[in-house]
Amino acid sequence: MSGHVVALARGMRELVLAEAAESERIRTLTSAIVDEMWATGLMSAFNPVAAGGGEPSFAEMIETWIEMAWQDGSFGWIGIANLPSTFAAATYLSDEGFAEVFTAHNNRVAMGGQFFPNGQGSAVDGGYKLSGSWSFGSGIGHSQYVAAGFFPMDNGEMRWVSEGVPEMQVAVVPRDEISFNDGWYVQGLKGTGSYDYSAQDVFVPQGRTFGLFVRDPRRGSSPATRMGLMPVTAAGHASWALGVAKSMLDDVAELAATKYRMSDMASLASRPTFQKGLAHHVAAWRAARLLVLDAFTTAEAAVNSGAELTPTLRADMRAAAVYATDTARSCAEWAHLVAGTSSIREGSRLERAFRDMYTGTQHAFISEKVAIDSAQIWLGIIEDQFGL
């Protein structure tokens, strides 16, 4: 199926461009885009086959996300929010939970939310009483279910997996049981519906929960299902940043032929400093993309051969994602600067992409700490970091 999902995403270019401004205005993806994602099969494409997906390789997931983010930052962000969320739930939920969430709805399930354990689940008969507050629940504007990370609690005490490592779970909660606290008034990624939300003593049956770091699939046979949510999420963040940066580099290159800066008689494209800058940043972008593909496909191949997903392989993937994000941000900064006033006019993809880049790259998942943790594994200072 190589290239199939990328082609589905590419087929949405005209619609996404036409709807981008309206998505920003209403602060969540328009129904036209969401409906087309369902009509094409893109919304469920990353799912296990049992949940209506095609189990694409990491290379195909990465290229799909780059394409989506190239079209529009908010559309790309939905790609790295909704698609991994249903991938994880469909892969790791129990048979009972899968039947309730996916089978009962003919696999037409969109899911968003925050997987970090900002909630607590008090263990009760048959499940948990969930309470907590979560921020930036990307993609929940159009989701039927909301994911919420939590710490399981037994009589007020945390459960410990190992020394210093608490158990962390993800609850899958129907939309109408969640309280939305819409604070999504932001600089960029405005069209993602990334609302804050909360729950207070909401009962979640055991079957609608799964471990945050689980790598034992109930469904699906692709290596990704045996690698867990962290690598898929990391690949998404890296690909998203690369896609947004590529849109800016492409837009600046197109603009350069007709762009004249005030008091300059030569077009931007004819200036040697611009040519050198373009060569450098396009090359940096290509190198970052290849690093991401190499890190993730190397780990994927190891797992596919039956080898262990070692801490080093996990560190390699996470460090590649941080590096690609940093490189993409520097490409965006250069493109914004050389475009001059063309990059500040509201409504252009260039202006929107710049705002999106500096919003999306604030995410903790691709922070400096992740790079430091990865380096410490390479150096042998620590054996493992469970969060990678």
Short mmCIF file of C-alpha atoms in Angstrom, two decimals:
data_model
loop_
_atom_site.label_atom_id
_atom_site.label_comp_id
_atom_site.label_asym_id
_atom_site.label_seq_id
_atom_site.Cartn_x
_atom_site.Cartn_y
_atom_site.Cartn_z
CA MET A 1 0.00 0.00 0.00
CA SER A 2 3.07 2.22 -0.26
CA GLY A 3 2.09 5.78 -1.06
CA HIS A 4 -1.65 5.20 -0.77
CA VAL A 5 -2.22 7.28 2.35
CA VAL A 6 0.06 10.06 1.12
CA ALA A 7 -2.07 10.21 -2.04
CA LEU A 8 -5.24 10.49 0.04
CA ALA A 9 -3.78 13.48 1.86
CA ARG A 10 -2.47 15.07 -1.34
CA GLY A 11 -5.94 14.90 -2.85
CA MET A 12 -7.18 17.32 -0.18
CA ARG A 13 -4.90 20.23 -1.14
CA GLU A 14 -7.50 22.46 -2.81
CA LEU A 15 -10.13 21.94 -0.11
CA VAL A 16 -7.73 22.53 2.79
CA LEU A 17 -6.37 25.72 1.21
CA ALA A 18 -9.88 27.00 0.59
CA GLU A 19 -11.03 26.21 4.15
CA ALA A 20 -7.91 27.24 6.11
CA ALA A 21 -9.07 30.75 6.97
CA GLU A 22 -12.50 29.53 8.10
CA SER A 23 -10.89 26.85 10.28
CA GLU A 24 -8.88 29.60 11.98
CA ARG A 25 -11.99 31.74 12.42
CA ILE A 26 -14.04 29.00 14.09
CA ARG A 27 -10.91 27.70 15.91
CA THR A 28 -11.40 24.09 14.84
CA LEU A 29 -11.32 22.26 11.50
CA THR A 30 -14.32 22.98 9.30
CA SER A 31 -16.86 20.21 8.82
CA ALA A 32 -15.99 20.18 5.11
CA ILE A 33 -12.42 19.10 5.88
CA VAL A 34 -13.46 16.59 8.55
CA ASP A 35 -16.12 15.08 6.25
CA GLU A 36 -13.59 14.72 3.44
CA MET A 37 -11.11 13.03 5.79
CA TRP A 38 -13.80 10.45 6.48
CA ALA A 39 -14.89 10.17 2.85
CA THR A 40 -11.35 9.44 1.67
CA GLY A 41 -10.49 7.13 4.56
CA LEU A 42 -7.70 9.41 5.76
CA MET A 43 -9.16 9.81 9.27
CA SER A 44 -8.83 6.10 10.05
CA ALA A 45 -5.92 5.26 7.72
CA PHE A 46 -3.34 4.72 10.49
CA ASN A 47 -5.57 2.34 12.43
CA PRO A 48 -5.10 -1.42 12.64
CA VAL A 49 -6.96 -3.28 9.90
CA ALA A 50 -9.58 -4.37 12.46
CA ALA A 51 -10.45 -0.69 12.98
CA GLY A 52 -10.68 0.22 9.31
CA GLY A 53 -7.06 1.22 8.77
CA GLY A 54 -4.17 0.07 6.63
CA GLU A 55 -1.31 -0.07 9.16
CA PRO A 56 1.11 2.06 7.11
CA SER A 57 4.86 1.94 7.59
CA PHE A 58 6.70 4.71 9.42
CA ALA A 59 7.98 6.06 6.12
CA GLU A 60 4.44 6.42 4.82
CA MET A 61 3.16 7.95 8.05
CA ILE A 62 6.00 10.48 7.98
CA GLU A 63 5.39 11.47 4.35
CA THR A 64 1.64 11.74 4.97
CA TRP A 65 2.15 14.08 7.92
CA ILE A 66 4.65 16.19 5.98
CA GLU A 67 2.10 16.56 3.19
CA MET A 68 -0.73 17.49 5.56
CA ALA A 69 1.36 20.09 7.41
CA TRP A 70 2.66 21.48 4.12
CA GLN A 71 -0.94 22.20 3.14
CA ASP A 72 -1.81 23.91 6.42
CA GLY A 73 -0.33 23.77 9.92
CA SER A 74 -3.68 23.16 11.63
CA PHE A 75 -4.60 20.39 9.19
CA GLY A 76 -1.22 18.77 9.78
CA TRP A 77 -1.62 19.08 13.54
CA ILE A 78 -4.96 17.28 13.35
CA GLY A 79 -3.06 14.57 11.49
CA ILE A 80 -0.65 14.10 14.39
CA ALA A 81 -3.42 14.37 17.00
CA ASN A 82 -6.42 12.38 15.77
CA LEU A 83 -4.64 9.70 13.75
CA PRO A 84 -2.22 8.50 16.47
CA SER A 85 -4.99 8.68 19.09
CA THR A 86 -7.25 6.21 17.30
CA PHE A 87 -4.20 4.15 16.28
CA ALA A 88 -3.30 3.70 19.95
CA ALA A 89 -6.82 3.11 21.25
CA ALA A 90 -7.66 0.62 18.50
CA THR A 91 -4.35 -1.20 19.01
CA TYR A 92 -4.23 -1.41 22.80
CA LEU A 93 -7.80 -1.37 24.15
CA SER A 94 -9.18 -4.65 25.45
CA ASP A 95 -11.63 -6.57 23.27
CA GLU A 96 -14.48 -5.24 25.38
CA GLY A 97 -13.34 -1.63 25.04
CA PHE A 98 -12.64 -2.02 21.33
CA ALA A 99 -16.13 -3.39 20.72
CA GLU A 100 -17.72 -0.49 22.61
CA VAL A 101 -15.64 2.29 21.05
CA PHE A 102 -14.90 1.08 17.52
CA THR A 103 -17.06 -1.86 16.45
CA ALA A 104 -20.30 -0.33 17.78
CA HIS A 105 -19.65 2.77 15.63
CA ASN A 106 -18.51 0.95 12.48
CA ASN A 107 -14.99 2.29 13.14
CA ARG A 108 -16.12 5.86 12.44
CA VAL A 109 -14.41 7.22 15.52
CA ALA A 110 -12.35 10.38 15.81
CA MET A 111 -10.41 10.80 19.03
CA GLY A 112 -8.21 13.56 20.42
CA GLY A 113 -7.06 14.76 23.80
CA GLN A 114 -4.01 14.80 26.01
CA PHE A 115 -2.29 11.57 26.98
CA PHE A 116 -0.05 13.06 29.67
CA PRO A 117 -1.37 11.92 33.08
CA ASN A 118 -2.92 15.14 34.34
CA GLY A 119 -5.72 13.19 35.97
CA GLN A 120 -6.21 10.66 38.72
CA GLY A 121 -8.30 7.52 38.50
CA SER A 122 -9.51 6.15 41.81
CA ALA A 123 -9.85 2.40 41.45
CA VAL A 124 -13.44 1.22 41.96
CA ASP A 125 -15.28 -1.98 41.13
CA GLY A 126 -14.98 -2.54 37.37
CA GLY A 127 -12.84 0.49 36.55
CA TYR A 128 -11.92 3.97 37.73
CA LYS A 129 -13.50 7.21 38.87
CA LEU A 130 -11.63 9.76 36.75
CA SER A 131 -10.98 13.36 37.80
CA GLY A 132 -8.58 15.91 36.39
CA SER A 133 -7.93 18.84 34.09
CA TRP A 134 -6.14 18.60 30.78
CA SER A 135 -4.83 21.30 28.43
CA PHE A 136 -4.46 21.51 24.66
CA GLY A 137 -6.68 18.56 23.77
CA SER A 138 -5.88 18.78 20.07
CA GLY A 139 -8.50 17.56 17.65
CA ILE A 140 -11.35 17.30 20.15
CA GLY A 141 -13.50 19.85 18.33
CA HIS A 142 -14.81 17.04 16.11
CA SER A 143 -14.03 13.95 18.24
CA GLN A 144 -16.59 11.44 19.48
CA TYR A 145 -14.22 10.26 22.21
CA VAL A 146 -11.64 12.11 24.28
CA ALA A 147 -8.45 10.53 25.56
CA ALA A 148 -7.23 11.54 29.01
CA GLY A 149 -4.03 10.39 30.71
CA PHE A 150 -4.23 9.56 34.41
CA PHE A 151 -2.48 7.97 37.38
CA PRO A 152 -4.40 4.98 38.79
CA MET A 153 -4.90 5.39 42.54
CA ASP A 154 -5.62 2.70 45.12
CA ASN A 155 -7.08 4.28 48.27
CA GLY A 156 -5.25 7.51 47.50
CA GLU A 157 -1.92 5.80 46.77
CA MET A 158 -0.16 5.71 43.41
CA ARG A 159 0.73 2.41 41.79
CA TRP A 160 4.42 1.93 41.01
CA VAL A 161 5.69 -0.01 38.02
CA SER A 162 9.29 0.13 39.22
CA GLU A 163 11.36 2.32 41.51
CA GLY A 164 10.47 5.94 40.79
CA VAL A 165 8.17 5.03 37.90
CA PRO A 166 4.42 5.32 38.56
CA GLU A 167 1.83 3.45 36.52
CA MET A 168 0.27 5.66 33.85
CA GLN A 169 -2.94 4.91 31.98
CA VAL A 170 -5.08 6.47 29.28
CA ALA A 171 -8.86 6.67 29.62
CA VAL A 172 -11.10 6.79 26.55
CA VAL A 173 -14.16 8.85 27.47
CA PRO A 174 -17.32 9.61 25.46
CA ARG A 175 -17.55 13.25 24.49
CA ASP A 176 -20.72 13.97 26.48
CA GLU A 177 -19.03 12.91 29.74
CA ILE A 178 -16.28 15.53 29.39
CA SER A 179 -16.50 19.21 30.39
CA PHE A 180 -14.91 21.52 27.82
CA ASN A 181 -13.24 24.71 28.99
CA ASP A 182 -12.57 26.48 25.72
CA GLY A 183 -9.44 28.55 26.19
CA TRP A 184 -8.15 28.04 22.65
CA TYR A 185 -7.31 31.66 21.86
CA VAL A 186 -3.75 31.41 20.61
CA GLN A 187 -1.10 32.75 18.26
CA GLY A 188 -1.00 29.81 15.87
CA LEU A 189 -2.58 26.43 15.16
CA LYS A 190 -5.87 28.20 15.66
CA GLY A 191 -7.84 25.69 13.59
CA THR A 192 -7.07 22.64 15.72
CA GLY A 193 -9.84 22.77 18.34
CA SER A 194 -7.25 22.16 21.06
CA TYR A 195 -9.57 22.92 23.94
CA ASP A 196 -8.86 22.52 27.64
CA TYR A 197 -11.15 19.99 29.32
CA SER A 198 -11.88 18.37 32.63
CA ALA A 199 -13.65 15.47 34.31
CA GLN A 200 -15.01 15.06 37.79
CA ASP A 201 -15.64 11.56 39.15
CA VAL A 202 -16.46 10.16 35.71
CA PHE A 203 -16.69 6.37 35.76
CA VAL A 204 -14.45 4.74 33.14
CA PRO A 205 -14.71 0.95 32.86
CA GLN A 206 -11.43 -0.97 32.88
CA GLY A 207 -12.03 -1.96 29.26
CA ARG A 208 -11.79 1.66 28.09
CA THR A 209 -8.31 2.15 29.52
CA PHE A 210 -4.84 1.13 28.37
CA GLY A 211 -1.25 1.68 29.50
CA LEU A 212 0.46 4.85 28.24
CA PHE A 213 3.71 3.02 27.48
CA VAL A 214 2.27 -0.35 26.46
CA ARG A 215 3.90 -2.08 23.48
CA ASP A 216 1.85 -5.28 23.48
CA PRO A 217 -0.77 -4.92 20.71
CA ARG A 218 -4.21 -6.49 20.93
CA ARG A 219 -4.76 -5.72 17.25
CA GLY A 220 -2.58 -5.00 14.24
CA SER A 221 0.56 -6.65 12.92
CA SER A 222 2.74 -3.72 11.81
CA PRO A 223 5.99 -3.04 13.72
CA ALA A 224 4.51 0.30 14.84
CA THR A 225 1.95 -1.55 16.96
CA ARG A 226 4.84 -3.20 18.86
CA MET A 227 6.68 0.11 19.32
CA GLY A 228 4.03 2.00 21.29
CA LEU A 229 2.62 5.49 21.21
CA MET A 230 5.87 7.39 21.95
CA PRO A 231 7.65 6.69 18.62
CA VAL A 232 4.49 7.36 16.61
CA THR A 233 3.98 10.65 18.45
CA ALA A 234 7.63 11.64 17.97
CA ALA A 235 7.48 10.87 14.25
CA GLY A 236 4.35 13.02 14.05
CA HIS A 237 5.93 16.06 15.69
CA ALA A 238 9.04 15.82 13.51
CA SER A 239 7.02 15.41 10.33
CA TRP A 240 4.67 18.24 11.21
CA ALA A 241 7.53 20.71 11.69
CA LEU A 242 9.17 19.56 8.45
CA GLY A 243 5.92 19.99 6.53
CA VAL A 244 5.29 23.53 7.79
CA ALA A 245 8.90 24.53 7.09
CA LYS A 246 8.73 23.10 3.57
CA SER A 247 5.63 25.16 2.83
CA MET A 248 7.50 28.30 3.83
CA LEU A 249 10.62 27.43 1.81
CA ASP A 250 8.45 26.64 -1.22
CA ASP A 251 6.43 29.83 -0.86
CA VAL A 252 9.55 31.99 -0.53
CA ALA A 253 11.17 30.37 -3.58
CA GLU A 254 8.02 31.08 -5.61
CA LEU A 255 7.79 34.61 -4.30
CA ALA A 256 11.45 35.38 -4.99
CA ALA A 257 11.06 35.76 -8.75
CA THR A 258 8.67 38.69 -8.39
CA LYS A 259 9.72 40.09 -5.02
CA TYR A 260 11.57 43.40 -5.01
CA ARG A 261 12.58 44.90 -1.68
CA MET A 262 12.21 48.65 -1.34
CA SER A 263 15.22 50.56 -2.79
CA ASP A 264 16.54 47.35 -4.40
CA MET A 265 16.49 47.16 -8.20
CA ALA A 266 17.14 43.40 -8.28
CA SER A 267 14.59 40.70 -7.61
CA LEU A 268 15.02 38.60 -4.49
CA ALA A 269 15.77 35.52 -6.61
CA SER A 270 18.72 37.24 -8.31
CA ARG A 271 20.50 38.19 -5.07
CA PRO A 272 23.47 35.92 -4.19
CA THR A 273 22.76 36.19 -0.47
CA PHE A 274 19.24 34.85 -1.03
CA GLN A 275 20.54 32.08 -3.29
CA LYS A 276 23.09 31.01 -0.66
CA GLY A 277 20.46 31.12 2.08
CA LEU A 278 18.00 29.08 0.04
CA ALA A 279 20.64 26.44 -0.78
CA HIS A 280 21.63 26.16 2.86
CA HIS A 281 18.13 25.90 4.28
CA VAL A 282 16.75 23.54 1.63
CA ALA A 283 19.77 21.29 2.18
CA ALA A 284 19.31 21.46 5.96
CA TRP A 285 15.63 20.55 5.54
CA ARG A 286 16.46 17.59 3.31
CA ALA A 287 19.11 16.36 5.74
CA ALA A 288 16.68 16.59 8.68
CA ARG A 289 14.03 14.66 6.76
CA LEU A 290 16.52 11.91 5.92
CA LEU A 291 17.62 11.71 9.56
CA VAL A 292 14.02 11.27 10.67
CA LEU A 293 13.35 8.60 8.07
CA ASP A 294 16.58 6.79 8.99
CA ALA A 295 16.00 6.82 12.76
CA PHE A 296 12.41 5.62 12.59
CA THR A 297 12.81 3.04 9.82
CA THR A 298 15.92 1.61 11.51
CA ALA A 299 13.99 1.07 14.75
CA GLU A 300 11.02 -0.26 12.78
CA ALA A 301 13.22 -2.79 10.95
CA ALA A 302 14.77 -3.96 14.22
CA VAL A 303 11.36 -4.58 15.77
CA ASN A 304 10.13 -6.23 12.58
CA SER A 305 13.03 -8.70 12.78
CA GLY A 306 12.09 -9.62 16.33
CA ALA A 307 14.76 -7.55 18.06
CA GLU A 308 14.11 -5.49 21.16
CA LEU A 309 13.22 -1.80 20.93
CA THR A 310 16.27 -0.77 22.92
CA PRO A 311 16.68 2.48 24.87
CA THR A 312 19.27 3.55 22.28
CA LEU A 313 16.84 3.06 19.39
CA ARG A 314 14.20 5.01 21.27
CA ALA A 315 16.69 7.78 22.06
CA ASP A 316 17.73 7.90 18.39
CA MET A 317 14.13 8.49 17.31
CA ARG A 318 13.42 11.14 19.92
CA ALA A 319 16.68 13.02 19.26
CA ALA A 320 15.96 12.97 15.52
CA ALA A 321 12.53 14.49 16.18
CA VAL A 322 14.03 17.29 18.29
CA TYR A 323 16.72 17.99 15.67
CA ALA A 324 14.20 18.06 12.83
CA THR A 325 12.03 20.46 14.81
CA ASP A 326 14.96 22.78 15.53
CA THR A 327 16.03 22.69 11.87
CA ALA A 328 12.49 23.35 10.67
CA ARG A 329 12.20 26.32 13.01
CA SER A 330 15.43 27.84 11.67
CA CYS A 331 14.17 27.36 8.08
CA ALA A 332 10.93 29.11 9.01
CA GLU A 333 12.78 32.00 10.64
CA TRP A 334 14.95 32.51 7.54
CA ALA A 335 11.98 32.29 5.15
CA HIS A 336 9.99 34.78 7.20
CA LEU A 337 12.89 37.24 7.28
CA VAL A 338 13.78 37.16 3.57
CA ALA A 339 10.14 37.42 2.50
CA GLY A 340 9.97 40.88 4.04
CA THR A 341 6.52 42.41 4.28
CA SER A 342 5.03 39.54 2.26
CA SER A 343 5.33 37.38 5.36
CA ILE A 344 3.33 39.64 7.66
CA ARG A 345 0.10 40.03 5.70
CA GLU A 346 -2.74 38.07 7.28
CA GLY A 347 -4.28 35.39 5.15
CA SER A 348 -1.22 34.09 3.31
CA ARG A 349 0.01 30.57 3.93
CA LEU A 350 3.44 32.03 4.68
CA GLU A 351 2.14 34.22 7.49
CA ARG A 352 -0.05 31.47 8.91
CA ALA A 353 2.76 28.90 8.74
CA PHE A 354 5.11 31.17 10.68
CA ARG A 355 2.59 31.56 13.50
CA ASP A 356 1.89 27.83 13.45
CA MET A 357 5.58 26.94 13.60
CA TYR A 358 6.23 29.05 16.67
CA THR A 359 3.16 27.60 18.37
CA GLY A 360 3.70 23.93 17.55
CA THR A 361 7.39 23.92 18.43
CA GLN A 362 6.61 24.94 22.03
CA HIS A 363 5.36 21.40 22.66
CA ALA A 364 7.09 19.56 25.51
CA PHE A 365 7.41 16.40 23.41
CA ILE A 366 10.24 17.92 21.36
CA SER A 367 11.82 19.99 24.15
CA GLU A 368 15.44 20.43 25.19
CA LYS A 369 14.94 17.87 27.99
CA VAL A 370 14.21 15.15 25.43
CA ALA A 371 17.53 15.83 23.69
CA ILE A 372 19.35 15.74 27.04
CA ASP A 373 17.71 12.46 28.04
CA SER A 374 18.70 10.96 24.68
CA ALA A 375 22.31 12.11 25.03
CA GLN A 376 22.52 10.68 28.54
CA ILE A 377 21.52 7.28 27.18
CA TRP A 378 24.14 7.52 24.41
CA LEU A 379 26.76 8.52 27.00
CA GLY A 380 25.84 5.69 29.37
CA ILE A 381 24.99 8.14 32.15
CA ILE A 382 21.58 6.51 32.45
CA GLU A 383 20.44 3.10 31.23
CA ASP A 384 16.97 4.19 30.21
CA GLN A 385 14.43 6.98 30.47
CA PHE A 386 10.92 5.51 30.52
CA GLY A 387 9.38 8.62 28.95
CA LEU A 388 11.31 8.26 25.69
#
